[in-house]
mmCIF file of C-alpha atoms and ligand atoms in Angstrom:
data_model
loop_
_atom_site.group_PDB
_atom_site.id
_atom_site.type_symbol
_atom_site.label_atom_id
_atom_site.label_comp_id
_atom_site.label_asym_id
_atom_site.label_seq_id
_atom_site.Cartn_x
_atom_site.Cartn_y
_atom_site.Cartn_z
ATOM 1 C CA UNK A 15 -0.043 0.454 0.024
ATOM 2 C CA UNK A 16 0.814 3.339 -0.324
ATOM 3 C CA UNK A 17 3.486 5.168 2.041
ATOM 4 C CA UNK A 18 1.770 8.119 4.803
ATOM 5 C CA UNK A 19 1.875 11.391 3.386
ATOM 6 C CA UNK A 20 0.452 14.487 4.292
ATOM 7 C CA UNK A 21 -1.839 15.130 1.159
ATOM 8 C CA UNK A 22 -3.544 13.295 -1.529
ATOM 9 C CA UNK A 23 -2.989 14.177 -5.261
ATOM 10 C CA UNK A 24 -6.713 14.041 -6.834
ATOM 11 C CA UNK A 25 -7.565 14.624 -10.799
ATOM 12 C CA UNK A 26 -9.885 18.357 -10.414
ATOM 13 C CA UNK A 27 -10.684 18.935 -14.224
ATOM 14 C CA UNK A 28 -9.769 17.224 -17.836
ATOM 15 C CA UNK A 29 -9.615 19.150 -21.303
ATOM 16 C CA UNK A 30 -8.631 17.866 -24.113
ATOM 17 C CA UNK A 31 -8.371 19.265 -28.293
ATOM 18 C CA UNK A 32 -7.955 17.202 -31.273
ATOM 19 C CA UNK A 33 -6.686 19.469 -34.566
ATOM 20 C CA UNK A 34 -9.830 19.877 -36.508
ATOM 21 C CA UNK A 35 -8.930 17.789 -39.923
ATOM 22 C CA UNK A 36 -9.848 14.324 -39.713
ATOM 23 C CA UNK A 37 -7.865 11.856 -41.860
ATOM 24 C CA UNK A 38 -9.524 8.645 -42.605
ATOM 25 C CA UNK A 39 -8.138 5.502 -43.284
ATOM 26 C CA UNK A 40 -9.416 5.936 -47.232
ATOM 27 C CA UNK A 41 -7.521 8.934 -47.759
ATOM 28 C CA UNK A 42 -4.722 6.563 -46.721
ATOM 29 C CA UNK A 43 -5.135 4.502 -49.839
ATOM 30 C CA UNK A 44 -4.055 7.391 -52.223
ATOM 31 C CA UNK A 45 -0.919 7.195 -51.633
ATOM 32 C CA UNK A 46 0.336 4.130 -49.704
ATOM 33 C CA UNK A 47 -0.402 0.528 -50.837
ATOM 34 C CA UNK A 48 -3.160 0.226 -47.887
ATOM 35 C CA UNK A 49 -6.291 -0.275 -47.042
ATOM 36 C CA UNK A 50 -9.213 1.131 -44.821
ATOM 37 C CA UNK A 51 -9.943 -2.871 -43.989
ATOM 38 C CA UNK A 52 -6.587 -3.962 -43.382
ATOM 39 C CA UNK A 53 -5.687 -1.028 -41.101
ATOM 40 C CA UNK A 54 -9.156 -1.418 -38.859
ATOM 41 C CA UNK A 55 -8.602 -5.382 -38.892
ATOM 42 C CA UNK A 56 -5.151 -5.276 -38.033
ATOM 43 C CA UNK A 57 -4.902 -2.105 -35.636
ATOM 44 C CA UNK A 58 -9.047 -0.861 -34.595
ATOM 45 C CA UNK A 59 -8.015 2.458 -35.938
ATOM 46 C CA UNK A 60 -10.565 3.791 -38.697
ATOM 47 C CA UNK A 61 -8.773 7.690 -38.584
ATOM 48 C CA UNK A 62 -7.051 10.511 -37.110
ATOM 49 C CA UNK A 63 -6.562 14.305 -36.899
ATOM 50 C CA UNK A 64 -4.119 15.667 -38.138
ATOM 51 C CA UNK A 65 -2.204 19.805 -37.536
ATOM 52 C CA UNK A 66 -2.885 22.151 -39.491
ATOM 53 C CA UNK A 67 0.445 23.387 -41.131
ATOM 54 C CA UNK A 68 0.049 26.357 -38.970
ATOM 55 C CA UNK A 69 -0.267 24.710 -36.164
ATOM 56 C CA UNK A 70 2.733 23.755 -33.964
ATOM 57 C CA UNK A 71 2.415 20.574 -30.717
ATOM 58 C CA UNK A 72 2.277 23.671 -28.266
ATOM 59 C CA UNK A 73 -1.078 25.219 -29.861
ATOM 60 C CA UNK A 74 -2.490 21.477 -29.034
ATOM 61 C CA UNK A 75 -1.415 21.423 -25.473
ATOM 62 C CA UNK A 76 -2.123 25.210 -24.943
ATOM 63 C CA UNK A 77 -6.033 24.249 -26.224
ATOM 64 C CA UNK A 78 -6.394 20.849 -23.868
ATOM 65 C CA UNK A 79 -5.039 23.659 -21.298
ATOM 66 C CA UNK A 80 -7.469 26.213 -21.057
ATOM 67 C CA UNK A 81 -10.044 23.462 -21.464
ATOM 68 C CA UNK A 82 -8.499 21.396 -18.536
ATOM 69 C CA UNK A 83 -8.313 24.851 -16.328
ATOM 70 C CA UNK A 84 -11.515 25.932 -17.468
ATOM 71 C CA UNK A 85 -13.149 23.188 -15.961
ATOM 72 C CA UNK A 86 -11.751 23.308 -12.575
ATOM 73 C CA UNK A 87 -12.775 26.604 -12.410
ATOM 74 C CA UNK A 88 -9.069 28.263 -12.290
ATOM 75 C CA UNK A 89 -6.430 30.469 -14.181
ATOM 76 C CA UNK A 90 -3.034 29.943 -15.051
ATOM 77 C CA UNK A 91 -2.382 31.599 -12.154
ATOM 78 C CA UNK A 92 -3.831 28.912 -9.603
ATOM 79 C CA UNK A 93 -1.315 26.577 -11.335
ATOM 80 C CA UNK A 94 2.350 25.945 -9.382
ATOM 81 C CA UNK A 95 4.245 23.868 -12.322
ATOM 82 C CA UNK A 96 3.758 22.449 -15.902
ATOM 83 C CA UNK A 97 4.716 19.138 -16.554
ATOM 84 C CA UNK A 98 4.343 18.264 -20.758
ATOM 85 C CA UNK A 99 5.134 14.794 -21.479
ATOM 86 C CA UNK A 100 5.810 14.778 -25.374
ATOM 87 C CA UNK A 101 8.067 13.473 -27.948
ATOM 88 C CA UNK A 102 7.593 15.868 -30.637
ATOM 89 C CA UNK A 103 7.914 19.584 -28.974
ATOM 90 C CA UNK A 104 8.351 22.451 -30.842
ATOM 91 C CA UNK A 105 12.032 22.284 -31.770
ATOM 92 C CA UNK A 106 14.745 19.940 -29.513
ATOM 93 C CA UNK A 107 15.513 22.861 -27.639
ATOM 94 C CA UNK A 108 13.906 25.213 -25.235
ATOM 95 C CA UNK A 109 11.091 22.654 -23.615
ATOM 96 C CA UNK A 110 7.623 22.520 -25.161
ATOM 97 C CA UNK A 111 6.520 23.463 -21.944
ATOM 98 C CA UNK A 112 8.069 27.085 -21.610
ATOM 99 C CA UNK A 113 5.954 27.397 -24.864
ATOM 100 C CA UNK A 114 2.819 26.493 -23.392
ATOM 101 C CA UNK A 115 3.474 28.147 -20.080
ATOM 102 C CA UNK A 116 4.096 31.242 -22.100
ATOM 103 C CA UNK A 117 1.128 30.612 -23.895
ATOM 104 C CA UNK A 118 -1.497 30.392 -21.055
ATOM 105 C CA UNK A 119 -0.030 33.952 -19.411
ATOM 106 C CA UNK A 120 1.946 31.816 -17.079
ATOM 107 C CA UNK A 121 5.379 33.451 -15.424
ATOM 108 C CA UNK A 122 7.715 32.052 -13.846
ATOM 109 C CA UNK A 123 6.481 28.688 -12.409
ATOM 110 C CA UNK A 124 8.895 26.097 -13.557
ATOM 111 C CA UNK A 125 7.794 24.147 -16.412
ATOM 112 C CA UNK A 126 9.458 20.822 -18.318
ATOM 113 C CA UNK A 127 9.272 18.408 -20.423
ATOM 114 C CA UNK A 128 9.011 14.433 -19.848
ATOM 115 C CA UNK A 129 10.234 12.511 -22.558
ATOM 116 C CA UNK A 130 8.848 8.496 -22.268
ATOM 117 C CA UNK A 131 6.973 8.786 -25.068
ATOM 118 C CA UNK A 132 3.662 6.540 -25.401
ATOM 119 C CA UNK A 133 3.815 5.817 -20.973
ATOM 120 C CA UNK A 134 4.962 10.079 -21.256
ATOM 121 C CA UNK A 135 1.470 11.693 -19.497
ATOM 122 C CA UNK A 136 1.960 9.044 -16.466
ATOM 123 C CA UNK A 137 5.518 9.751 -15.504
ATOM 124 C CA UNK A 138 4.622 13.207 -15.976
ATOM 125 C CA UNK A 139 1.119 12.584 -13.300
ATOM 126 C CA UNK A 140 4.025 10.302 -11.494
ATOM 127 C CA UNK A 141 5.897 13.112 -11.214
ATOM 128 C CA UNK A 142 3.426 15.979 -10.423
ATOM 129 C CA UNK A 143 1.794 13.580 -7.508
ATOM 130 C CA UNK A 144 4.965 13.240 -5.979
ATOM 131 C CA UNK A 145 5.259 17.254 -5.617
ATOM 132 C CA UNK A 146 1.367 17.466 -4.369
ATOM 133 C CA UNK A 147 1.430 14.843 -1.093
ATOM 134 C CA UNK A 148 4.497 16.060 -0.574
ATOM 135 C CA UNK A 149 2.474 19.302 0.407
ATOM 136 C CA UNK A 150 5.067 21.169 -1.778
ATOM 137 C CA UNK A 151 3.080 22.332 -4.404
ATOM 138 C CA UNK A 152 -0.823 22.921 -4.626
ATOM 139 C CA UNK A 153 -1.702 22.409 -8.592
ATOM 140 C CA UNK A 154 0.319 21.156 -10.703
ATOM 141 C CA UNK A 155 -0.844 20.872 -14.791
ATOM 142 C CA UNK A 156 -0.065 17.822 -16.697
ATOM 143 C CA UNK A 157 -0.293 17.663 -20.346
ATOM 144 C CA UNK A 158 0.081 15.033 -22.552
ATOM 145 C CA UNK A 159 0.978 16.383 -26.750
ATOM 146 C CA UNK A 160 1.755 14.876 -29.744
ATOM 147 C CA UNK A 161 2.252 16.590 -33.650
ATOM 148 C CA UNK A 162 3.122 12.825 -34.574
ATOM 149 C CA UNK A 163 2.473 14.011 -38.067
ATOM 150 C CA UNK A 164 5.080 15.824 -38.680
ATOM 151 C CA UNK A 165 7.622 13.074 -37.101
ATOM 152 C CA UNK A 166 6.366 10.385 -39.165
ATOM 153 C CA UNK A 167 7.649 8.624 -42.788
ATOM 154 C CA UNK A 168 4.219 9.207 -44.718
ATOM 155 C CA UNK A 169 5.723 6.867 -47.211
ATOM 156 C CA UNK A 170 5.830 3.817 -44.721
ATOM 157 C CA UNK A 171 3.133 2.078 -44.601
ATOM 158 C CA UNK A 172 4.444 -0.054 -41.726
ATOM 159 C CA UNK A 173 3.924 3.104 -39.165
ATOM 160 C CA UNK A 174 2.159 5.985 -41.224
ATOM 161 C CA UNK A 175 -0.795 4.509 -41.028
ATOM 162 C CA UNK A 176 -1.121 4.379 -37.105
ATOM 163 C CA UNK A 177 -0.216 7.869 -35.353
ATOM 164 C CA UNK A 178 -2.475 10.575 -35.056
ATOM 165 C CA UNK A 179 -1.763 14.759 -33.444
ATOM 166 C CA UNK A 180 -3.786 15.245 -30.202
ATOM 167 C CA UNK A 181 -3.605 16.795 -26.581
ATOM 168 C CA UNK A 182 -5.476 16.159 -23.631
ATOM 169 C CA UNK A 183 -4.563 17.758 -20.187
ATOM 170 C CA UNK A 184 -5.628 17.367 -16.410
ATOM 171 C CA UNK A 185 -5.257 19.777 -13.454
ATOM 172 C CA UNK A 186 -3.937 17.505 -10.356
ATOM 173 C CA UNK A 187 -4.866 19.160 -7.375
ATOM 174 C CA UNK A 188 -4.194 18.785 -3.555
ATOM 175 C CA UNK A 189 -6.767 17.138 -1.453
ATOM 176 C CA UNK A 190 -7.077 15.971 2.282
ATOM 177 C CA UNK A 191 -4.846 12.884 3.088
ATOM 178 C CA UNK A 192 -8.150 11.108 3.148
ATOM 179 C CA UNK A 193 -9.481 12.117 0.449
ATOM 180 C CA UNK A 194 -11.880 9.222 -1.716
ATOM 181 C CA UNK A 195 -11.136 10.929 -5.010
ATOM 182 C CA UNK A 196 -6.972 10.798 -5.254
ATOM 183 C CA UNK A 197 -4.414 8.981 -7.524
ATOM 184 C CA UNK A 198 -3.729 6.119 -5.274
ATOM 185 C CA UNK A 199 -1.177 4.154 -6.852
ATOM 186 C CA UNK A 200 1.737 5.064 -9.613
ATOM 187 C CA UNK A 201 3.901 3.186 -10.418
ATOM 188 C CA UNK A 202 6.565 3.660 -13.409
ATOM 189 C CA UNK A 203 9.645 1.513 -14.881
ATOM 190 C CA UNK A 204 11.771 1.799 -18.112
ATOM 191 C CA UNK A 205 13.428 -0.641 -19.804
ATOM 192 C CA UNK A 206 16.587 0.436 -22.056
ATOM 193 C CA UNK A 207 17.584 -3.058 -23.394
ATOM 194 C CA UNK A 208 14.402 -2.444 -26.590
ATOM 195 C CA UNK A 209 15.594 1.821 -27.013
ATOM 196 C CA UNK A 210 16.126 0.483 -30.770
ATOM 197 C CA UNK A 211 12.871 -1.501 -31.426
ATOM 198 C CA UNK A 212 11.065 2.278 -31.408
ATOM 199 C CA UNK A 213 13.059 5.634 -32.179
ATOM 200 C CA UNK A 214 14.118 8.160 -34.299
ATOM 201 C CA UNK A 215 17.887 7.141 -35.054
ATOM 202 C CA UNK A 216 19.313 10.617 -36.416
ATOM 203 C CA UNK A 217 18.510 13.937 -35.156
ATOM 204 C CA UNK A 218 20.488 13.995 -31.706
ATOM 205 C CA UNK A 219 24.283 13.508 -30.826
ATOM 206 C CA UNK A 220 24.298 9.659 -31.666
ATOM 207 C CA UNK A 221 23.277 11.036 -35.631
ATOM 208 C CA UNK A 222 23.352 14.259 -36.220
ATOM 209 C CA UNK A 223 21.207 14.739 -39.326
ATOM 210 C CA UNK A 224 23.240 14.759 -42.185
ATOM 211 C CA UNK A 225 21.919 14.832 -45.843
ATOM 212 C CA UNK A 226 22.254 10.948 -45.806
ATOM 213 C CA UNK A 227 20.469 10.626 -42.485
ATOM 214 C CA UNK A 228 17.928 12.946 -44.163
ATOM 215 C CA UNK A 229 17.651 10.676 -47.417
ATOM 216 C CA UNK A 230 17.417 7.397 -45.451
ATOM 217 C CA UNK A 231 14.616 9.183 -43.436
ATOM 218 C CA UNK A 232 16.161 8.411 -40.466
ATOM 219 C CA UNK A 233 14.906 11.245 -38.465
ATOM 220 C CA UNK A 234 11.621 9.374 -38.944
ATOM 221 C CA UNK A 235 9.900 7.265 -36.912
ATOM 222 C CA UNK A 236 11.646 3.427 -37.259
ATOM 223 C CA UNK A 237 9.483 0.714 -35.082
ATOM 224 C CA UNK A 238 9.899 -2.702 -35.116
ATOM 225 C CA UNK A 239 6.716 -3.484 -35.395
ATOM 226 C CA UNK A 240 5.714 -6.946 -33.511
ATOM 227 C CA UNK A 241 8.833 -6.267 -31.094
ATOM 228 C CA UNK A 242 7.033 -3.233 -29.572
ATOM 229 C CA UNK A 243 3.479 -5.410 -30.328
ATOM 230 C CA UNK A 244 5.035 -8.563 -27.750
ATOM 231 C CA UNK A 245 6.746 -5.347 -25.504
ATOM 232 C CA UNK A 246 3.404 -3.683 -25.404
ATOM 233 C CA UNK A 247 1.025 -6.895 -24.335
ATOM 234 C CA UNK A 248 3.531 -7.779 -21.443
ATOM 235 C CA UNK A 249 4.876 -3.905 -20.097
ATOM 236 C CA UNK A 250 1.108 -2.720 -19.859
ATOM 237 C CA UNK A 251 -0.313 -6.119 -18.635
ATOM 238 C CA UNK A 252 2.449 -6.391 -15.408
ATOM 239 C CA UNK A 253 2.078 -2.949 -14.891
ATOM 240 C CA UNK A 254 -0.972 -2.840 -14.585
ATOM 241 C CA UNK A 255 -1.032 -6.003 -12.658
ATOM 242 C CA UNK A 256 1.398 -4.736 -10.069
ATOM 243 C CA UNK A 257 -0.618 -1.895 -9.639
ATOM 244 C CA UNK A 258 -3.463 -3.407 -8.381
ATOM 245 C CA UNK A 259 -1.924 -6.060 -5.995
ATOM 246 C CA UNK A 260 0.141 -3.345 -4.702
ATOM 247 C CA UNK A 261 -3.024 -1.389 -3.739
ATOM 248 C CA UNK A 262 -4.435 -5.076 -1.991
ATOM 249 C CA UNK A 263 -6.742 -4.766 -5.004
ATOM 250 C CA UNK A 264 -7.774 -7.019 -7.791
ATOM 251 C CA UNK A 265 -9.013 -6.601 -10.931
ATOM 252 C CA UNK A 266 -12.655 -6.747 -10.081
ATOM 253 C CA UNK A 267 -12.083 -3.517 -8.279
ATOM 254 C CA UNK A 268 -11.822 -2.077 -11.087
ATOM 255 C CA UNK A 269 -14.536 -0.336 -12.509
ATOM 256 C CA UNK A 270 -12.761 1.188 -15.922
ATOM 257 C CA UNK A 271 -9.630 1.063 -17.677
ATOM 258 C CA UNK A 272 -8.352 3.819 -19.458
ATOM 259 C CA UNK A 273 -4.899 2.265 -21.442
ATOM 260 C CA UNK A 274 -2.346 4.268 -23.956
ATOM 261 C CA UNK A 275 -4.284 3.846 -26.979
ATOM 262 C CA UNK A 276 -1.893 2.057 -29.892
ATOM 263 C CA UNK A 277 -3.613 -1.197 -30.876
ATOM 264 C CA UNK A 278 -7.156 -2.593 -30.428
ATOM 265 C CA UNK A 279 -5.393 -6.563 -30.854
ATOM 266 C CA UNK A 280 -2.626 -5.074 -27.915
ATOM 267 C CA UNK A 281 -5.618 -4.247 -26.011
ATOM 268 C CA UNK A 282 -7.382 -7.473 -26.626
ATOM 269 C CA UNK A 283 -4.513 -9.380 -25.084
ATOM 270 C CA UNK A 284 -4.146 -7.371 -22.234
ATOM 271 C CA UNK A 285 -7.786 -7.490 -21.215
ATOM 272 C CA UNK A 286 -7.411 -11.384 -21.913
ATOM 273 C CA UNK A 287 -4.236 -12.022 -19.255
ATOM 274 C CA UNK A 288 -6.051 -9.318 -16.416
ATOM 275 C CA UNK A 289 -9.784 -11.854 -17.285
ATOM 276 C CA UNK A 290 -11.920 -8.407 -17.965
ATOM 277 C CA UNK A 291 -13.682 -7.818 -21.004
ATOM 278 C CA UNK A 292 -12.834 -5.462 -23.088
ATOM 279 C CA UNK A 293 -16.124 -3.060 -22.953
ATOM 280 C CA UNK A 294 -14.592 -2.222 -19.898
ATOM 281 C CA UNK A 295 -11.952 -0.501 -21.822
ATOM 282 C CA UNK A 296 -12.442 3.471 -22.525
ATOM 283 C CA UNK A 297 -11.356 3.592 -26.033
ATOM 284 C CA UNK A 298 -11.174 6.586 -28.372
ATOM 285 C CA UNK A 299 -8.473 5.471 -31.254
ATOM 286 C CA UNK A 300 -10.816 4.735 -33.966
ATOM 287 C CA UNK A 301 -11.085 8.172 -34.045
ATOM 288 C CA UNK A 302 -7.746 9.675 -32.925
ATOM 289 C CA UNK A 303 -5.147 6.349 -33.898
ATOM 290 C CA UNK A 304 -2.296 6.384 -31.610
ATOM 291 C CA UNK A 305 -1.414 9.943 -30.185
ATOM 292 C CA UNK A 306 1.205 8.416 -28.236
ATOM 293 C CA UNK A 307 1.316 10.697 -24.939
ATOM 294 C CA UNK A 308 -1.977 11.741 -25.300
ATOM 295 C CA UNK A 309 -4.060 9.434 -25.701
ATOM 296 C CA UNK A 310 -4.780 8.782 -22.304
ATOM 297 C CA UNK A 311 -5.410 12.029 -21.584
ATOM 298 C CA UNK A 312 -7.620 12.683 -23.998
ATOM 299 C CA UNK A 313 -9.461 8.570 -23.119
ATOM 300 C CA UNK A 314 -10.168 9.962 -19.718
ATOM 301 C CA UNK A 315 -11.686 13.176 -20.954
ATOM 302 C CA UNK A 316 -13.590 11.689 -23.186
ATOM 303 C CA UNK A 317 -14.844 8.873 -21.012
ATOM 304 C CA UNK A 318 -15.535 11.077 -18.015
ATOM 305 C CA UNK A 319 -17.590 14.383 -21.047
ATOM 306 C CA UNK A 320 -19.813 11.079 -22.276
ATOM 307 C CA UNK A 321 -20.458 9.666 -19.322
ATOM 308 C CA UNK A 322 -18.509 5.743 -19.924
ATOM 309 C CA UNK A 323 -16.474 7.318 -16.412
ATOM 310 C CA UNK A 324 -18.584 8.044 -13.564
ATOM 311 C CA UNK A 325 -17.512 10.731 -11.011
ATOM 312 C CA UNK A 326 -16.404 8.478 -7.992
ATOM 313 C CA UNK A 327 -14.792 4.757 -10.516
ATOM 314 C CA UNK A 328 -11.803 3.771 -9.864
ATOM 315 C CA UNK A 329 -9.925 3.610 -12.823
ATOM 316 C CA UNK A 330 -6.530 2.422 -14.248
ATOM 317 C CA UNK A 331 -4.537 3.987 -17.054
ATOM 318 C CA UNK A 332 -1.472 1.664 -17.950
ATOM 319 C CA UNK A 333 0.702 2.399 -21.175
ATOM 320 C CA UNK A 334 4.205 1.410 -22.504
ATOM 321 C CA UNK A 335 5.846 3.175 -25.221
ATOM 322 C CA UNK A 336 9.193 4.117 -26.948
ATOM 323 C CA UNK A 337 12.062 3.171 -24.568
ATOM 324 C CA UNK A 338 10.795 1.153 -23.662
ATOM 325 C CA UNK A 339 8.926 2.906 -20.769
ATOM 326 C CA UNK A 340 5.882 1.711 -19.144
ATOM 327 C CA UNK A 341 4.395 2.338 -16.178
ATOM 328 C CA UNK A 342 0.648 2.735 -14.437
ATOM 329 C CA UNK A 343 -1.351 5.306 -12.509
ATOM 330 C CA UNK A 344 -4.427 3.752 -10.375
ATOM 331 C CA UNK A 345 -7.478 7.333 -9.395
ATOM 332 C CA UNK A 346 -10.664 7.385 -8.214
ATOM 333 C CA UNK A 347 -11.483 10.292 -10.392
HETATM 334 N N1 ACO B 430 -1.056 -2.115 -44.974
HETATM 335 C C1 ACO B 430 -1.193 -2.968 -45.448
HETATM 336 N N2 ACO B 430 -0.529 -3.832 -45.752
HETATM 337 C C2 ACO B 430 0.617 -3.732 -44.511
HETATM 338 C C3 ACO B 430 0.687 -2.691 -43.837
HETATM 339 C C4 ACO B 430 -0.253 -1.541 -44.364
HETATM 340 N N3 ACO B 430 0.247 -0.183 -43.772
HETATM 341 N N4 ACO B 430 1.822 -2.521 -43.235
HETATM 342 C C5 ACO B 430 2.771 -3.752 -43.165
HETATM 343 N N5 ACO B 430 1.572 -4.230 -44.273
HETATM 344 C C6 ACO B 430 2.243 -6.101 -44.384
HETATM 345 C C7 ACO B 430 3.551 -5.993 -44.005
HETATM 346 O O1 ACO B 430 4.635 -6.052 -45.022
HETATM 347 C C8 ACO B 430 3.284 -7.644 -44.423
HETATM 348 O O2 ACO B 430 3.575 -7.992 -45.794
HETATM 349 P P1 ACO B 430 4.009 -9.572 -46.371
HETATM 350 O O3 ACO B 430 3.491 -11.119 -45.098
HETATM 351 O O4 ACO B 430 4.130 -9.596 -47.126
HETATM 352 O O5 ACO B 430 5.630 -9.134 -45.382
HETATM 353 C C9 ACO B 430 2.179 -8.005 -43.551
HETATM 354 O O6 ACO B 430 1.081 -6.552 -44.082
HETATM 355 C C10 ACO B 430 1.713 -8.541 -42.143
HETATM 356 O O7 ACO B 430 2.769 -7.355 -41.649
HETATM 357 P P2 ACO B 430 2.838 -7.744 -39.983
HETATM 358 O O8 ACO B 430 4.464 -6.579 -39.789
HETATM 359 O O9 ACO B 430 3.431 -9.152 -39.625
HETATM 360 O O10 ACO B 430 1.538 -7.698 -39.235
HETATM 361 P P3 ACO B 430 1.300 -7.302 -37.883
HETATM 362 O O11 ACO B 430 -0.204 -7.918 -37.946
HETATM 363 O O12 ACO B 430 2.120 -7.563 -37.403
HETATM 364 O O13 ACO B 430 0.485 -5.343 -37.941
HETATM 365 C C11 ACO B 430 1.466 -3.588 -36.493
HETATM 366 C C12 ACO B 430 1.922 -4.440 -37.765
HETATM 367 C C13 ACO B 430 0.214 -3.120 -37.018
HETATM 368 C C14 ACO B 430 2.815 -2.610 -37.184
HETATM 369 C C15 ACO B 430 1.831 -4.424 -35.458
HETATM 370 O O14 ACO B 430 2.677 -5.106 -35.300
HETATM 371 C C16 ACO B 430 1.864 -2.891 -34.765
HETATM 372 O O15 ACO B 430 0.242 -3.147 -34.070
HETATM 373 N N6 ACO B 430 2.632 -3.351 -33.206
HETATM 374 C C17 ACO B 430 2.914 -2.282 -32.649
HETATM 375 C C18 ACO B 430 3.416 -1.207 -32.863
HETATM 376 C C19 ACO B 430 2.726 0.155 -32.625
HETATM 377 O O16 ACO B 430 1.709 -0.037 -31.488
HETATM 378 N N7 ACO B 430 3.297 0.997 -32.267
HETATM 379 C C20 ACO B 430 3.011 2.281 -32.203
HETATM 380 C C21 ACO B 430 3.660 3.064 -31.395
HETATM 381 S S1 ACO B 430 4.101 1.844 -29.762
HETATM 382 C C22 ACO B 430 3.218 2.144 -28.486
HETATM 383 O O17 ACO B 430 1.951 3.477 -28.586
HETATM 384 C C23 ACO B 430 2.904 0.880 -28.198
#
């Protein structure tokens, strides 16, 4: 069970933003050797949102954040820190979070990025939870945001069909230590031995961008799909089970599962391992594709808005992404 801390941390409000342009699978058939039927059958994805040319990652993040702040009934002056989980920042430097901070109208609160790919939002929540439960901070804004359409190779059918753009945000807030509504447990892990299964090889110190790298598209996402698939099933299933067991619960105690949305076949395999029906999962990927670190906060926000998640329910959020990094957060919402 959780160690005793002076305060609890609760999800005060959520918000999400998807760019207006929707690209259905059929539109990909025009320039890729693929089909709507293949993509749906192998992934469960039907469409994805793609940002406009004049939108950047921090714009998407700020939109989701504004919605979360509005629903929390506060302005940005009530926030003590901003954490942005992303692998697609506006640029390599500075952090995307400082762009978001400025767009929201905050001035000196700490703002930094977390890079844990599809698990990034849960890493961000885990960090924020520590600051809030210790009493160091009252409110932290955590955003998961990706503009993946700019880092995928649109000529590679093995990756181009999978991803979408979007943002989701939560306002995390201090609550009394005995609050029912709270984050109950967080767990995060990384396994660097699998780092090359999903990566962008060029653009860092190991392989600067050269003309040859650009020609080889090594500045775009490269993936060993089946290795990632296997790691995702194992990582998500194991970390979810770990958190539930450590909380002294069983899967029957979980009302709703809000997993990272990569592939419905990954999630079916996870559901089978947990012995729970897939209809207890809040799914949005048919409409959004894989939005990496944004997928859980988008699904959480959607679920709370449309009634698939009710106030007071116990929710398990789990993800695995590049790294590989994976984690789980158990919360009463
Ligand atoms: N359209 C049509 N055919 C395709 C496509 C496509 N878009 N992509 C691959 N194929 C072909 C392959 O070339 C292959 O053809 P071949 O048999 O002639 O060689 C055939 O389909 C089967 O390919 P596989 O790779 O075996 O297909 P698989 O069933 O493994 O599905 C997929 C591929 C969807 C990528 C799967 O491996 C997967 O989902 N992996 C997880 C990857 C993932 O989700 N990554 C996201 C980031 S990490 C995360 O979020 C967890």
